Short mmCIF file of C-alpha atoms in Angstrom, two decimals:
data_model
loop_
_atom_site.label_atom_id
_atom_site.label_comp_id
_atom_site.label_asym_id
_atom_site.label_seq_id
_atom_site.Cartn_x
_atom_site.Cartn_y
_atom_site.Cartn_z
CA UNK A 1 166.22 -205.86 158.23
CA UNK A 2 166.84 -203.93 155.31
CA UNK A 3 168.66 -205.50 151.90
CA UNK A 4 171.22 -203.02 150.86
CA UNK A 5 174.41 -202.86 147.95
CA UNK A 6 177.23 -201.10 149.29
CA UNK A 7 179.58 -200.12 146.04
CA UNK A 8 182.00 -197.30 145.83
CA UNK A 9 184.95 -195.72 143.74
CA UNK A 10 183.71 -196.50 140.12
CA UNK A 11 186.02 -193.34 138.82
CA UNK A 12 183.90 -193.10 135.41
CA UNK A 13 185.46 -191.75 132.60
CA UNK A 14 189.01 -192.61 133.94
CA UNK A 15 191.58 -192.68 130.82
CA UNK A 16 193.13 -195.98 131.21
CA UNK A 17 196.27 -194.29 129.67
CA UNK A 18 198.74 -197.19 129.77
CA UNK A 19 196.22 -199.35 127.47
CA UNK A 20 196.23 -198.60 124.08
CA UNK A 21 193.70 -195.97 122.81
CA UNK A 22 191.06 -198.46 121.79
CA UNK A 23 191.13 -200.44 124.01
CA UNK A 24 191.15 -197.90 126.86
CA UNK A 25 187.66 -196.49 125.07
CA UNK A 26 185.99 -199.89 125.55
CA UNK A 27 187.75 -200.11 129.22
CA UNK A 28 185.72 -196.43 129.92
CA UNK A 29 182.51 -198.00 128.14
CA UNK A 30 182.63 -201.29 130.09
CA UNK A 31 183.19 -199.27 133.53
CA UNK A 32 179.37 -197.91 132.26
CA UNK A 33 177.85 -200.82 131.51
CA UNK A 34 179.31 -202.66 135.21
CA UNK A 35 176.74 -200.00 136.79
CA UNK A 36 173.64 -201.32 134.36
CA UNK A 37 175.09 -204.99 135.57
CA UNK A 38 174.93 -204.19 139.09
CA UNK A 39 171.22 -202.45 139.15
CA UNK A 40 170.23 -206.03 137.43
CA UNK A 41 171.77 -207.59 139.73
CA UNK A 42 170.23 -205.70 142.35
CA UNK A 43 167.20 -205.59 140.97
CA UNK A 44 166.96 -209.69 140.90
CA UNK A 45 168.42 -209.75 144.48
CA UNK A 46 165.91 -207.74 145.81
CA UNK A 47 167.97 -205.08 147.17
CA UNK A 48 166.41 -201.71 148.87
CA UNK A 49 169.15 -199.50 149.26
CA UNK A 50 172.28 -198.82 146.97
CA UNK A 51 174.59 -197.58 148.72
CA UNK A 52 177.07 -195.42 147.03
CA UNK A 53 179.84 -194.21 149.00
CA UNK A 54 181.67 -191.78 146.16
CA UNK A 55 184.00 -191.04 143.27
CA UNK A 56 181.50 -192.60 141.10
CA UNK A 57 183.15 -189.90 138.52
CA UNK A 58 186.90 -190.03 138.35
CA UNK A 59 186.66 -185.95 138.06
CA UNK A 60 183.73 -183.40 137.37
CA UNK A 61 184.45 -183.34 133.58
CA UNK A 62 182.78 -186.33 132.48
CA UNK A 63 181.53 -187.27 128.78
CA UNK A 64 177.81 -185.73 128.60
CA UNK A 65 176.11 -189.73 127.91
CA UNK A 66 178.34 -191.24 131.24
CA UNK A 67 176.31 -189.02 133.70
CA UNK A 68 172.91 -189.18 131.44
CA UNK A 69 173.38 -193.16 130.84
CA UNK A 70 174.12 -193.20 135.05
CA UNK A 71 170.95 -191.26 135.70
CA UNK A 72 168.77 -193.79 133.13
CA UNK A 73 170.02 -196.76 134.42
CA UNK A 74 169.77 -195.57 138.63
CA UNK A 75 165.81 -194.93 137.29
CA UNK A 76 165.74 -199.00 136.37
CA UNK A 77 166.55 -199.70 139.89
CA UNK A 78 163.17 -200.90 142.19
CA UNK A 79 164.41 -199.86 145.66
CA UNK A 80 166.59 -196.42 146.52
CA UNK A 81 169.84 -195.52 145.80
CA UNK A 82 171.86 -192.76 148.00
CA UNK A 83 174.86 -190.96 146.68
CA UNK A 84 177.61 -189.43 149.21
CA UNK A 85 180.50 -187.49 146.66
CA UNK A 86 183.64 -188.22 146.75
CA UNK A 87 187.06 -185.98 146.70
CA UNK A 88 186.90 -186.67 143.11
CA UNK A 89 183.47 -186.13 142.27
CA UNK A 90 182.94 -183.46 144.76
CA UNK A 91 179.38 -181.68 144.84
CA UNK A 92 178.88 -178.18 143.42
CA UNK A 93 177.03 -176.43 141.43
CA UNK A 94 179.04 -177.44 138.08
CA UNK A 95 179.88 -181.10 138.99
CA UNK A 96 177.21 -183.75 137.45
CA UNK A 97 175.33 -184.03 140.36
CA UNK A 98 174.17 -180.85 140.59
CA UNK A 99 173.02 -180.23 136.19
CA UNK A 100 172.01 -183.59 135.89
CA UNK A 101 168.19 -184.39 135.74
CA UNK A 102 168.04 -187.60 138.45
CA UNK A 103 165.19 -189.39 138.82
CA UNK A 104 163.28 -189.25 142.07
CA UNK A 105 164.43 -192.93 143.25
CA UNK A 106 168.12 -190.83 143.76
CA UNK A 107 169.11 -189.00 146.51
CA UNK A 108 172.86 -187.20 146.66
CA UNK A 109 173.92 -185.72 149.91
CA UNK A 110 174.92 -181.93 149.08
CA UNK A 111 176.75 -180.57 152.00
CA UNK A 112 179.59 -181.34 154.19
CA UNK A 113 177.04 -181.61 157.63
CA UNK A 114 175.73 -184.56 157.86
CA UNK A 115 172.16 -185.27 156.91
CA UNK A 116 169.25 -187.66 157.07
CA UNK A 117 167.18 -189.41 154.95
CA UNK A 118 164.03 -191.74 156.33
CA UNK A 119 162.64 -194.68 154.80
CA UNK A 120 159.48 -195.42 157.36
CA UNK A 121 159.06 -198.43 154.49
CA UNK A 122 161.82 -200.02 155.56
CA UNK A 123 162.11 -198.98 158.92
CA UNK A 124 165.79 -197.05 158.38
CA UNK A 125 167.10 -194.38 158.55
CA UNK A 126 170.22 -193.35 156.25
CA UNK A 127 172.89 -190.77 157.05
CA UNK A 128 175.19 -188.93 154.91
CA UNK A 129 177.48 -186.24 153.42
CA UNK A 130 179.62 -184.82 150.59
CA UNK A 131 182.62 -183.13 149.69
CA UNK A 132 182.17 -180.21 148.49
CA UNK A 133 185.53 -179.22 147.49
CA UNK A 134 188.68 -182.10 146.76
CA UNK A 135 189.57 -181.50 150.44
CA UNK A 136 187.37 -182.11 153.55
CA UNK A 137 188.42 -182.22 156.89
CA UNK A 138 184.94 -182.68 159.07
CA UNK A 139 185.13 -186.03 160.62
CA UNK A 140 182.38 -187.94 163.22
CA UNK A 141 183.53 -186.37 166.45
CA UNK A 142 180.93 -185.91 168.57
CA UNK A 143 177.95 -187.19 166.52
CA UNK A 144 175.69 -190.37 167.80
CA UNK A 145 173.23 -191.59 166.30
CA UNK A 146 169.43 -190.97 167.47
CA UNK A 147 167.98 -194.31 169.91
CA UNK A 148 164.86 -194.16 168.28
CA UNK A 149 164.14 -197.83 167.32
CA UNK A 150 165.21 -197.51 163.12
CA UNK A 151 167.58 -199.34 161.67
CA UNK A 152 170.62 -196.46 161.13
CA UNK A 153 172.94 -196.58 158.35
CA UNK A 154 175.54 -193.86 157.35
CA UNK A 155 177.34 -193.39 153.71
CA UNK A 156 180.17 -191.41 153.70
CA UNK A 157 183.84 -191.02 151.65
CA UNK A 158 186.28 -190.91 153.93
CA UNK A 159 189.51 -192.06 154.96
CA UNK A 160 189.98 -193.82 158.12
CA UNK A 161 192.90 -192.85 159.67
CA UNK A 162 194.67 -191.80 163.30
CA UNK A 163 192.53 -188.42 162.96
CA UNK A 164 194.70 -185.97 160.06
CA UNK A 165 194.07 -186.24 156.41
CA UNK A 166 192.68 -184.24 153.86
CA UNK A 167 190.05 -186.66 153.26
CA UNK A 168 187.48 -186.88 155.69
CA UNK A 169 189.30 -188.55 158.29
CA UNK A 170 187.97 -191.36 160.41
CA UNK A 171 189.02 -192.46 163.57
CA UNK A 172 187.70 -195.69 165.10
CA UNK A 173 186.56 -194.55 168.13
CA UNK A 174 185.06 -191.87 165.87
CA UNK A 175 183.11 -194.66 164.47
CA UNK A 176 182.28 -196.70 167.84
CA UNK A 177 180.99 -193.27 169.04
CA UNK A 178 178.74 -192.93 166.54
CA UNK A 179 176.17 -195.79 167.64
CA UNK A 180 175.42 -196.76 164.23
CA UNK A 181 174.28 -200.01 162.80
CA UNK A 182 176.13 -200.19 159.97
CA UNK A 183 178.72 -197.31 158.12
CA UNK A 184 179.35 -197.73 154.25
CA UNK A 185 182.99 -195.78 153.49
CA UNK A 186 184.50 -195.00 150.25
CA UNK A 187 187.76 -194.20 149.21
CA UNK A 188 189.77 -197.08 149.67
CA UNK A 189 190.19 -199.04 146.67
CA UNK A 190 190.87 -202.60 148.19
CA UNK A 191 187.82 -204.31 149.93
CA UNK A 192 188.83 -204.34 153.58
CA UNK A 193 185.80 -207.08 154.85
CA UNK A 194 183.78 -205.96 157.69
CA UNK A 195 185.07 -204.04 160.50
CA UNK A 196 183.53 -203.24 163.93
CA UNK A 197 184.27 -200.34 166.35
CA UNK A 198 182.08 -200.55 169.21
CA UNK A 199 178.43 -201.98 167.93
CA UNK A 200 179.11 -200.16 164.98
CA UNK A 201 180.02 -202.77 161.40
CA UNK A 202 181.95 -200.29 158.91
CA UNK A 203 183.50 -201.24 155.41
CA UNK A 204 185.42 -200.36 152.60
CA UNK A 205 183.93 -202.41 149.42
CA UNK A 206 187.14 -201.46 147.16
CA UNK A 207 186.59 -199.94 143.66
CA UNK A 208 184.45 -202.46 141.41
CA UNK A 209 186.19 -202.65 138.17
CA UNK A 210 190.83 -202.14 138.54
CA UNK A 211 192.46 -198.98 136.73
CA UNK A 212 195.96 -200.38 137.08
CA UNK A 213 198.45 -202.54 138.41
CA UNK A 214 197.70 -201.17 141.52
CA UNK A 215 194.76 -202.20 141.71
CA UNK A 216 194.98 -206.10 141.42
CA UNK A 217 192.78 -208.83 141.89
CA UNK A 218 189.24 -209.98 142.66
CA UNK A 219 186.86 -206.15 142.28
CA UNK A 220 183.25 -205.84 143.41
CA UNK A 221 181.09 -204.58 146.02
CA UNK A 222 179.50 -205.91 149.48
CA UNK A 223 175.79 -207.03 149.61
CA UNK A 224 173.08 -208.16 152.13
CA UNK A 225 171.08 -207.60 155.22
CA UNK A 226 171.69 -204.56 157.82
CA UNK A 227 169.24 -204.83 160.98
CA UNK A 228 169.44 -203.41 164.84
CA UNK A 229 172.96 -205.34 165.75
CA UNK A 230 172.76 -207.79 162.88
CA UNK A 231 174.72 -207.05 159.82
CA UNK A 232 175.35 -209.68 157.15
CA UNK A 233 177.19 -208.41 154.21
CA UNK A 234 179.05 -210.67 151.55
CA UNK A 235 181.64 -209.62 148.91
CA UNK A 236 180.82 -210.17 145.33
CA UNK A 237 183.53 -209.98 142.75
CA UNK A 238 182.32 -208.39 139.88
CA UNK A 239 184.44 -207.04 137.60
CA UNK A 240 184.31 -207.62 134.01
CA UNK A 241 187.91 -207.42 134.34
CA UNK A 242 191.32 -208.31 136.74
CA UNK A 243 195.01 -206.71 136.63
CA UNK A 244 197.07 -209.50 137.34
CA UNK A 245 200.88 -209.96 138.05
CA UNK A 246 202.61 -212.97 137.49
CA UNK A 247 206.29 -213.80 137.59
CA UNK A 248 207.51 -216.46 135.13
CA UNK A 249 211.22 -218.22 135.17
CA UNK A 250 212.09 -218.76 131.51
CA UNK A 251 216.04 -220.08 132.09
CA UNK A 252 215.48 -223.33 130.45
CA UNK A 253 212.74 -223.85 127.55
CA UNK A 254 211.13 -221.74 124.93
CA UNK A 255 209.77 -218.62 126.95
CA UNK A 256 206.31 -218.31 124.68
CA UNK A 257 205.56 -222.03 125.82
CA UNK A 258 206.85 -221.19 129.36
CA UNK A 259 204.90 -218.61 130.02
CA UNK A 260 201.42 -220.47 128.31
CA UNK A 261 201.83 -222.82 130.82
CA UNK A 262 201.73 -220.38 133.92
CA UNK A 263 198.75 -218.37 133.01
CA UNK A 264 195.96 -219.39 134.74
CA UNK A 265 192.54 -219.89 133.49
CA UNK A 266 190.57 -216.87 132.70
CA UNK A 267 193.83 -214.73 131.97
CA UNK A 268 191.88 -214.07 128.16
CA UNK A 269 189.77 -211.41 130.05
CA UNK A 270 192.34 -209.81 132.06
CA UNK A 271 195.58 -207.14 132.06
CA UNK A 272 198.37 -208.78 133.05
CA UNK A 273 201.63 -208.00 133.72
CA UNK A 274 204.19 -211.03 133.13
CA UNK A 275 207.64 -210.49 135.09
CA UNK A 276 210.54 -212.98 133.29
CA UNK A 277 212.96 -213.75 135.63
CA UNK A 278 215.55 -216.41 135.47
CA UNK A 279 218.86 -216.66 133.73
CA UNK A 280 219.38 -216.45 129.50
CA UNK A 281 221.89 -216.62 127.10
CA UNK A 282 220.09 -213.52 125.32
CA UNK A 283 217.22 -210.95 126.27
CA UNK A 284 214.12 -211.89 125.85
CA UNK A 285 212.92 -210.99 122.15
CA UNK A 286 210.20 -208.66 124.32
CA UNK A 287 208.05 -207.27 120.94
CA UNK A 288 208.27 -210.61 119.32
CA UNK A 289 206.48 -212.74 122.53
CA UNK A 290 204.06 -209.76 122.88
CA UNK A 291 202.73 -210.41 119.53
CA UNK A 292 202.78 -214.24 119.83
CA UNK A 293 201.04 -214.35 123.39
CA UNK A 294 198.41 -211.30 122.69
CA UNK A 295 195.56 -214.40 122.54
CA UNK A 296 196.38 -214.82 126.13
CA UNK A 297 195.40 -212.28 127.71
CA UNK A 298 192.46 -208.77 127.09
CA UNK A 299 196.13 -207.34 127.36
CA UNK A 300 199.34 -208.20 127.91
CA UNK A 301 202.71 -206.36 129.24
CA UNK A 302 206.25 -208.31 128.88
CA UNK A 303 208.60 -207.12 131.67
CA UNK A 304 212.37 -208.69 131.55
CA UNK A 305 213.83 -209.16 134.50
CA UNK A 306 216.42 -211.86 133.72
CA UNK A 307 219.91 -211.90 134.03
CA UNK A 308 222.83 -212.71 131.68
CA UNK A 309 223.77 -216.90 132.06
CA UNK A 310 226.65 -217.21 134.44
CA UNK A 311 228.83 -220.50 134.88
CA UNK A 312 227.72 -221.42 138.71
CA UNK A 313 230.69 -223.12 139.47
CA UNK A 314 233.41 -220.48 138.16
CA UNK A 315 234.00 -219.16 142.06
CA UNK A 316 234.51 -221.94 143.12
CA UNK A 317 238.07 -221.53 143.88
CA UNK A 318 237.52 -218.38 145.62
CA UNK A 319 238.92 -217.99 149.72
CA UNK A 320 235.51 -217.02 150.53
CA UNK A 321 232.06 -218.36 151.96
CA UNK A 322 230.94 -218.55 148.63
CA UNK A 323 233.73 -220.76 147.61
CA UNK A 324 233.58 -222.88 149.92
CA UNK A 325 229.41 -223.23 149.65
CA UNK A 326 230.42 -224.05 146.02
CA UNK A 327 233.19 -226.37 146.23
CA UNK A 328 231.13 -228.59 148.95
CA UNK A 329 228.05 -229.09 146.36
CA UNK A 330 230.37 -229.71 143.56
CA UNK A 331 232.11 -233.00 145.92
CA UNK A 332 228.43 -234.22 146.34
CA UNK A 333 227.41 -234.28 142.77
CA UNK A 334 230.29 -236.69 141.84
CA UNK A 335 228.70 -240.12 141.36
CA UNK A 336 224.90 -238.93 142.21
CA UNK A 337 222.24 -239.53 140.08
CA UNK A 338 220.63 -236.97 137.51
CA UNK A 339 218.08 -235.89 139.81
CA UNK A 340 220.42 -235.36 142.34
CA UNK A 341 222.24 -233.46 140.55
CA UNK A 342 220.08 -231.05 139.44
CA UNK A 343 218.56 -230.47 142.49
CA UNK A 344 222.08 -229.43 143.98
CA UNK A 345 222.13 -227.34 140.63
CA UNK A 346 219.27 -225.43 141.87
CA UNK A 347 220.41 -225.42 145.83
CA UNK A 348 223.47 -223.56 144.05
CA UNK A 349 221.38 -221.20 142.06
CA UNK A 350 219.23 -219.92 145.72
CA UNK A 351 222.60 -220.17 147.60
CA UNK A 352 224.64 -217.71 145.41
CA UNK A 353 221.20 -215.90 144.82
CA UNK A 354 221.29 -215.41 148.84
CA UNK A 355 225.07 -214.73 149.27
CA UNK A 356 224.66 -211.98 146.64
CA UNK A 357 221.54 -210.36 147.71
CA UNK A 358 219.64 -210.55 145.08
CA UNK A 359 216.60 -212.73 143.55
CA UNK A 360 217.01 -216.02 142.03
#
């Protein structure tokens, strides 16, 4: 058994451009340090191989300390760390991979054929390859792994996929052809779990840290044991930060308290995105809520999707479905009780939402 991190798609040096500017320079710093995190966390976890399956760079001009600060910190870490480039970060001889001075515990895959690198100390065997241009179209057809008793793990950025791409596509059966124990992908940015194509266990760990609203949710990377047939992987959410999107109704109440109330604990770290829906009197007063709620939330973004107040009941008389939906809820209200009514008030509101077509 070997203990290996699996991590991929860090995109350093991304610009963040829908936060503001400082806050997008601490975003860019805080994508460094998540790399020092995870080598400490490594290091305590006794892990023997990092795996990293690409786009650690989110392009080949980087700030001159991200790819010096990456090279100090990969030094810190006690076992191995293995580096297949990405479509972003592709390998040449100006990208970082190829000036930067990497300490000997670092090996980076240079070619698109793939290669192999023993570790007789840990009876493995790991297999690899880069892009070297933002286009690659070599896939796995054809290749097996050797049956000579190591454990045999493959890194590799790629995009699995019915066989076309311009991104190192992946088939399945590609995969279950292979023979391998275990195959570490990068590219995808959502953590797909692990996978199996024949005795083969593949996975996508998703990027560890969110650029965008895209990109929502729980971020990390997959950790554990690989052995002959035995592969035991976990995800660990690790981001230092979440994009979240939540939708809020603010039709009756004060919409600061409204939308307090909704946001979940832990919201003070993250990017969210609040959708108001409902129906108003007036638009929401957008600026003014942004500046009351900015203690919420690392950062905050007001979208108003409400609609003007309409009088439910003023179709009523129409010679339609509609109508007649109406004028049957209005007979049942006379003489109910106030929570009657208002739930009949609200069947109303999803009726007419569903005869029209549109959200409540």
């Amino acid at each position: 058994m070997v203990r290996v991190l699996h991590a991929a798609d860090f995109h350093l040096d991304s610009a963040f451009r829908a936060l503001p500017e400082e806050k997008a320079r601490q975003r860019r710093r805080e994508s460094r340090q998540l790399v020092e995190r995870m080598v400490d966390y490594a290091n305590d976890h006794d892990v023997q191989l990092l795996l990293l399956a690409g786009d650690l760079f989110d392009s080949a001009d980087i700030y001159s300390q991200t790819g010096r600060e990456l090279a100090t910190v990969l030094k810190r870490f006690a076992g191995h760390t293995v580096i297949a480039p990405g479509n972003h970060d592709c390998y040449s001889a100006s990208s970082p991979y190829a000036l930067l001075d990497w300490p000997e515990n670092v090996h980076i895959f240079r070619g698109e054929s793939l290669e192999r690198l023993d570790f007789p100390q840990y009876n493995c065997s790991v297999w690899g390859a880069a892009f070297v241009e933002p286009e690659c179209h070599v896939d796995l057809s054809g290749w097996q792994a050797p049956e000579d008793g190591n454990v045999h793990l493959m890194v590799l950025h790629g995009d699995l996929s019915s066989g076309e791409g311009n991104y190192r596509p992946i088939t399945p059966a590609q995969i279950a052809g292979t023979g391998l124990d275990y195959l570490a992908l990068g590219h995808v940015h959502s953590c797909s779990g692990l996978l199996q194509a024949g005795r083969t266990v593949y996975a996508y760990p998703g990027c560890p840290e969110g650029r965008g609203f895209d990109e929502l949710g729980e971020k990390g990377f997959l950790t554990g044991t690989v052995g002959r047939g035995a592969v035991r992987l976990d995800f660990v959410p690790f981001a230092r930060r979440r994009y979240q999107v939540f939708s809020v109704d603010v039709s009756e109440g004060d919409a600061e308290e409204l939308i307090r109330r909704s946001l979940p604990m832990g919201s003070q770290e993250d990017i969210c995105r609040v959708l108001l829906t409902g129906e108003r009197e007036a638009p929401v007063p957008l600026e003014r809520l942004t500046r009351q709620l900015a203690d919420c939330c690392y950062h905050l973004e007001l979208r108003d999707k409400t609609r003007p107040r309409e009088d439910l009941w003023q179709r009523q008389e129409e010679d339609s479905l509609r109508g007649l939906f109406l004028r049957n809820l209005k007979e049942q209200m006379e003489g109910c009780s106030e929570e009657e009514r208002q739930r009949l008030i609200e069947a109303a509101r999803f009726g007419l939402a569903a005869l029209d077509n549109r959200e409540l």
